XYZ file of C-alpha atoms in Angstrom:
317
model
C 0.000 0.000 0.000
C 1.479 3.339 -1.087
C 0.701 7.029 -0.668
C 0.074 7.195 -4.419
C -2.633 4.550 -4.126
C -4.173 6.244 -1.095
C -4.133 9.654 -2.819
C -5.900 8.184 -5.844
C -8.542 6.576 -3.623
C -9.158 9.746 -1.587
C -9.556 11.945 -4.656
C -11.804 9.509 -6.519
C -13.967 9.210 -3.407
C -14.066 12.959 -2.716
C -14.411 14.185 -6.326
C -16.669 11.406 -7.552
C -14.814 10.273 -10.664
C -11.518 8.885 -11.935
C -11.377 11.700 -14.479
C -11.555 14.433 -11.818
C -8.957 12.661 -9.678
C -6.597 12.335 -12.650
C -6.954 16.043 -13.388
C -6.178 16.973 -9.784
C -3.117 14.717 -9.682
C -1.995 15.753 -13.179
C -1.763 12.138 -14.315
C -3.641 9.992 -16.809
C -6.935 8.306 -16.005
C -5.403 4.825 -16.496
C -2.744 5.709 -13.889
C -5.461 6.526 -11.336
C -7.403 3.381 -12.236
C -4.283 1.236 -11.836
C -3.458 2.761 -8.445
C -7.013 2.192 -7.253
C -6.977 -1.391 -8.562
C -3.713 -2.118 -6.719
C -5.180 -0.770 -3.460
C -8.328 -2.860 -3.929
C -6.224 -5.969 -4.447
C -4.024 -5.247 -1.449
C -7.003 -4.695 0.887
C -9.239 -7.321 -0.776
C -12.105 -4.821 -0.951
C -13.723 -2.968 -3.851
C -13.692 0.248 -1.745
C -15.734 2.159 -4.378
C -18.593 0.715 -6.408
C -19.810 2.555 -9.483
C -23.254 2.148 -11.015
C -24.672 3.985 -14.013
C -24.816 7.389 -12.337
C -23.035 7.411 -8.976
C -20.092 6.118 -6.997
C -20.746 4.484 -3.620
C -18.218 3.597 -0.936
C -18.300 0.083 0.448
C -18.306 -0.355 4.214
C -14.548 -0.843 4.070
C -14.128 2.187 1.812
C -16.121 4.371 4.222
C -13.870 3.353 7.115
C -10.702 3.760 5.042
C -11.482 7.252 3.700
C -10.818 9.357 6.849
C -7.717 7.284 7.680
C -6.402 7.559 4.118
C -7.003 11.315 4.143
C -4.901 11.655 7.295
C -2.132 9.510 5.811
C -2.033 11.573 2.613
C -1.882 14.774 4.673
C 0.934 13.369 6.812
C 2.805 12.386 3.661
C 2.619 15.989 2.444
C 3.859 17.230 5.833
C 6.751 14.744 5.750
C 7.799 15.931 2.304
C 7.662 19.551 3.446
C 9.758 18.762 6.548
C 12.461 17.061 4.502
C 12.561 19.972 2.043
C 13.052 22.376 4.937
C 15.822 20.240 6.435
C 17.603 20.249 3.072
C 17.432 24.038 2.910
C 15.319 23.938 -0.251
C 12.862 26.768 -1.074
C 9.411 26.677 0.494
C 6.584 25.467 -1.716
C 3.409 27.434 -2.292
C 0.725 25.712 -4.353
C -2.219 27.868 -5.351
C -5.460 26.673 -6.862
C -7.687 29.318 -8.407
C -10.510 30.036 -10.791
C -9.526 30.260 -14.464
C -9.840 34.071 -14.503
C -7.624 34.555 -11.449
C -5.084 32.111 -12.888
C -5.031 33.972 -16.200
C -4.674 37.514 -14.870
C -3.917 37.600 -11.147
C -2.040 34.551 -9.810
C 1.296 35.171 -11.556
C 1.777 38.865 -10.679
C 0.476 38.253 -7.147
C 2.877 35.349 -6.504
C 5.836 37.336 -7.866
C 5.066 40.340 -5.656
C 4.578 38.125 -2.603
C 7.928 36.385 -3.143
C 9.726 39.732 -3.457
C 8.071 41.032 -0.290
C 8.828 37.856 1.677
C 12.519 38.123 0.842
C 13.002 34.351 0.763
C 12.920 31.928 -2.173
C 9.511 30.335 -2.720
C 8.638 27.782 -5.400
C 5.139 28.808 -6.475
C 2.853 26.780 -8.716
C -0.765 27.408 -9.592
C -3.575 25.378 -11.018
C -7.196 25.766 -12.036
C -10.036 23.873 -10.393
C -13.799 23.964 -10.102
C -15.393 25.143 -6.861
C -16.282 21.554 -5.909
C -12.662 20.443 -6.390
C -10.950 23.256 -4.470
C -11.846 22.173 -0.904
C -10.776 18.601 -1.652
C -7.407 19.732 -2.991
C -6.723 22.036 -0.030
C -7.988 19.624 2.644
C -5.806 16.828 1.255
C -2.702 19.051 0.984
C -2.585 18.943 -2.814
C -2.941 22.733 -2.699
C -2.005 25.192 0.036
C -4.454 28.016 -0.666
C -7.446 28.552 -2.942
C -8.381 31.890 -4.487
C -11.922 32.133 -5.768
C -15.317 31.279 -4.263
C -16.167 31.002 -0.568
C -15.295 27.410 0.402
C -16.332 27.559 4.059
C -19.217 25.206 4.801
C -20.546 23.086 7.691
C -18.321 20.074 8.264
C -15.405 21.649 6.396
C -12.272 22.633 8.307
C -11.303 25.256 5.741
C -11.138 28.942 6.636
C -12.366 31.368 3.947
C -11.893 35.138 4.105
C -12.997 37.757 1.542
C -9.987 39.429 -0.078
C -11.404 41.393 -3.017
C -14.766 42.649 -4.232
C -15.493 43.232 -7.891
C -18.316 43.475 -10.430
C -19.231 41.411 -13.477
C -20.412 43.166 -16.619
C -21.273 42.101 -20.151
C -19.404 43.352 -23.232
C -19.757 43.055 -26.999
C -18.317 44.417 -30.222
C -18.245 48.230 -30.437
C -19.236 48.136 -34.097
C -22.986 47.918 -33.505
C -25.216 47.239 -36.501
C -25.601 43.519 -37.141
C -23.156 42.833 -34.303
C -25.342 44.514 -31.664
C -27.194 42.068 -29.359
C -30.958 42.179 -29.833
C -33.890 40.753 -27.905
C -33.727 39.313 -24.373
C -30.327 38.458 -22.937
C -31.300 34.786 -22.723
C -31.387 34.650 -26.536
C -27.912 36.152 -27.084
C -24.861 34.072 -27.891
C -22.741 34.113 -24.716
C -18.972 33.631 -24.926
C -17.384 32.396 -21.685
C -14.069 31.185 -20.310
C -13.826 27.707 -18.662
C -15.438 28.997 -15.458
C -18.684 29.169 -17.423
C -19.088 25.393 -17.054
C -18.579 25.499 -13.262
C -22.055 25.806 -11.688
C -20.615 27.581 -8.620
C -18.690 30.244 -10.552
C -19.663 33.905 -10.796
C -20.080 33.535 -14.569
C -22.526 30.656 -14.172
C -24.389 32.599 -11.498
C -24.791 35.508 -13.918
C -26.024 33.261 -16.744
C -28.571 31.633 -14.422
C -29.906 35.033 -13.352
C -30.418 35.912 -17.001
C -31.998 32.542 -17.804
C -29.435 31.723 -20.501
C -29.856 28.131 -21.769
C -26.798 25.933 -22.346
C -27.441 26.008 -26.088
C -26.654 29.756 -26.112
C -23.251 29.374 -24.396
C -19.911 28.901 -26.154
C -16.822 28.039 -24.072
C -13.333 29.336 -24.944
C -9.951 28.173 -23.584
C -9.566 31.347 -21.526
C -11.140 34.714 -20.786
C -8.965 36.625 -23.259
C -10.106 34.392 -26.113
C -13.768 34.938 -25.188
C -13.270 38.712 -25.181
C -11.491 38.513 -28.542
C -14.485 36.689 -30.031
C -16.836 39.279 -28.549
C -14.733 42.068 -30.109
C -15.093 40.300 -33.474
C -18.876 40.379 -33.117
C -19.446 36.699 -32.320
C -21.582 37.379 -29.241
C -21.619 38.821 -25.732
C -18.986 37.989 -23.110
C -19.185 38.429 -19.333
C -16.112 39.676 -17.514
C -14.784 41.325 -14.387
C -15.208 45.066 -14.909
C -11.776 46.229 -13.742
C -10.003 43.583 -15.855
C -11.840 44.934 -18.905
C -10.937 48.570 -18.300
C -8.148 48.745 -20.903
C -10.265 47.199 -23.678
C -13.181 49.481 -22.869
C -10.944 52.559 -22.764
C -9.430 51.704 -26.152
C -12.854 51.095 -27.657
C -12.150 47.445 -28.468
C -15.239 46.390 -26.517
C -18.327 48.170 -25.231
C -20.505 47.430 -22.188
C -23.923 45.902 -22.750
C -26.781 46.510 -20.335
C -28.601 43.503 -18.885
C -31.093 42.993 -16.078
C -28.395 41.290 -13.942
C -25.342 43.484 -14.524
C -23.320 44.898 -12.998
C -23.313 41.906 -10.642
C -21.443 42.014 -7.345
C -18.836 39.286 -6.786
C -16.238 38.502 -4.115
C -12.948 36.625 -4.254
C -12.040 34.598 -1.165
C -8.792 33.121 0.130
C -9.345 29.651 1.596
C -6.882 27.440 3.451
C -6.591 25.104 6.379
C -6.790 26.839 9.778
C -3.742 28.142 11.601
C -1.667 25.280 12.991
C -2.534 22.935 10.131
C -1.334 25.044 7.206
C 2.281 25.814 6.226
C 3.695 29.064 7.595
C 4.079 30.515 4.108
C 0.295 30.346 3.697
C -0.230 32.549 6.750
C 2.252 35.037 5.289
C 0.398 35.037 1.981
C -2.951 35.592 3.679
C -1.497 38.627 5.434
C -0.014 39.886 2.170
C -3.412 39.671 0.445
C -4.722 42.419 2.726
C -1.928 44.875 1.863
C -2.297 47.835 -0.520
C 0.256 46.217 -2.866
C -1.861 43.068 -3.241
C -5.062 45.078 -3.618
C -3.468 47.130 -6.390
C -2.315 43.981 -8.217
C -5.775 42.410 -8.034
C -7.248 45.657 -9.336
C -4.659 46.243 -12.090
C -2.535 43.095 -12.576
C -1.321 43.964 -16.094
C -1.716 40.291 -16.914
C -3.079 38.569 -19.996
C -3.133 40.244 -23.390
C -5.685 42.541 -25.018
C -8.001 40.965 -27.610
C -6.180 42.808 -30.404
C -2.965 40.968 -29.537
C -4.467 37.570 -28.723
C -2.814 34.519 -30.244
C -4.656 31.313 -29.301
C -4.398 29.103 -27.452
C -3.207 29.984 -23.942
C -3.900 27.083 -21.615
C -3.617 26.979 -17.840
C -2.802 23.527 -16.482
C -2.684 22.073 -12.984
C 0.788 21.904 -11.432
C 3.827 22.474 -13.559
């Protein structure tokens, strides 16, 4: 029995699918399936039974899950302790929404490292709101930036770090490119967060009653804005991240019944005493004027006029 096998089991059980676990671990689905099969054979128990629609833990799987979670967490702590003893840089693993990863995470991590004055190996990944608490609780990520993850039964601590507004934008050319009729009938152009039911983008589309058939997903936010500038539809976006495009006249705001929509970004991590010290330092940094300025004007991404597809964000380099 190995930590790899236990990690695969915990993530499949918590996330509900081999595919989601493979994405979180940045490995192939067959690799997760093989690890789970080896653990089943070692323990002589199926652990997880899948029917047509759901996954169910066996009695043995239910008893193993909390123990396996603790073992995976201890494995992460052991690795961190050895790194520290070797004098290697601290690790900081962020998991964020796709928009924060595209525009905010890089500049924020760079500024934090400079302010800390010590070497930090920072990596960032993108995850859905349902995946974030699992990744943080099982020490696959140190801090999540995005939705509020605090909930009953969860040990995570979530604090608001930035408030913003979502607006809708389209081509400035008007004419045949101008959206007509109710917002639910427009073609909506979204980044990957548009398929996450808990995201701000999905919340906006639900308020407007937009059906799935009227939504087109792009590899990132910049690509969606580029398509909107070309007249392919209407794109939602965070208002302050759109300021340059609006000022240059590359996009124009579109009025809807639900915009501007208030939104909040949260920082979520394990509570003090369970999280690495660097996470506490980052949480303090997020409340500083420097961090606020970077989240308001990160100078990240590229304007639609300079976009060259595709720009992908992947989990863990």
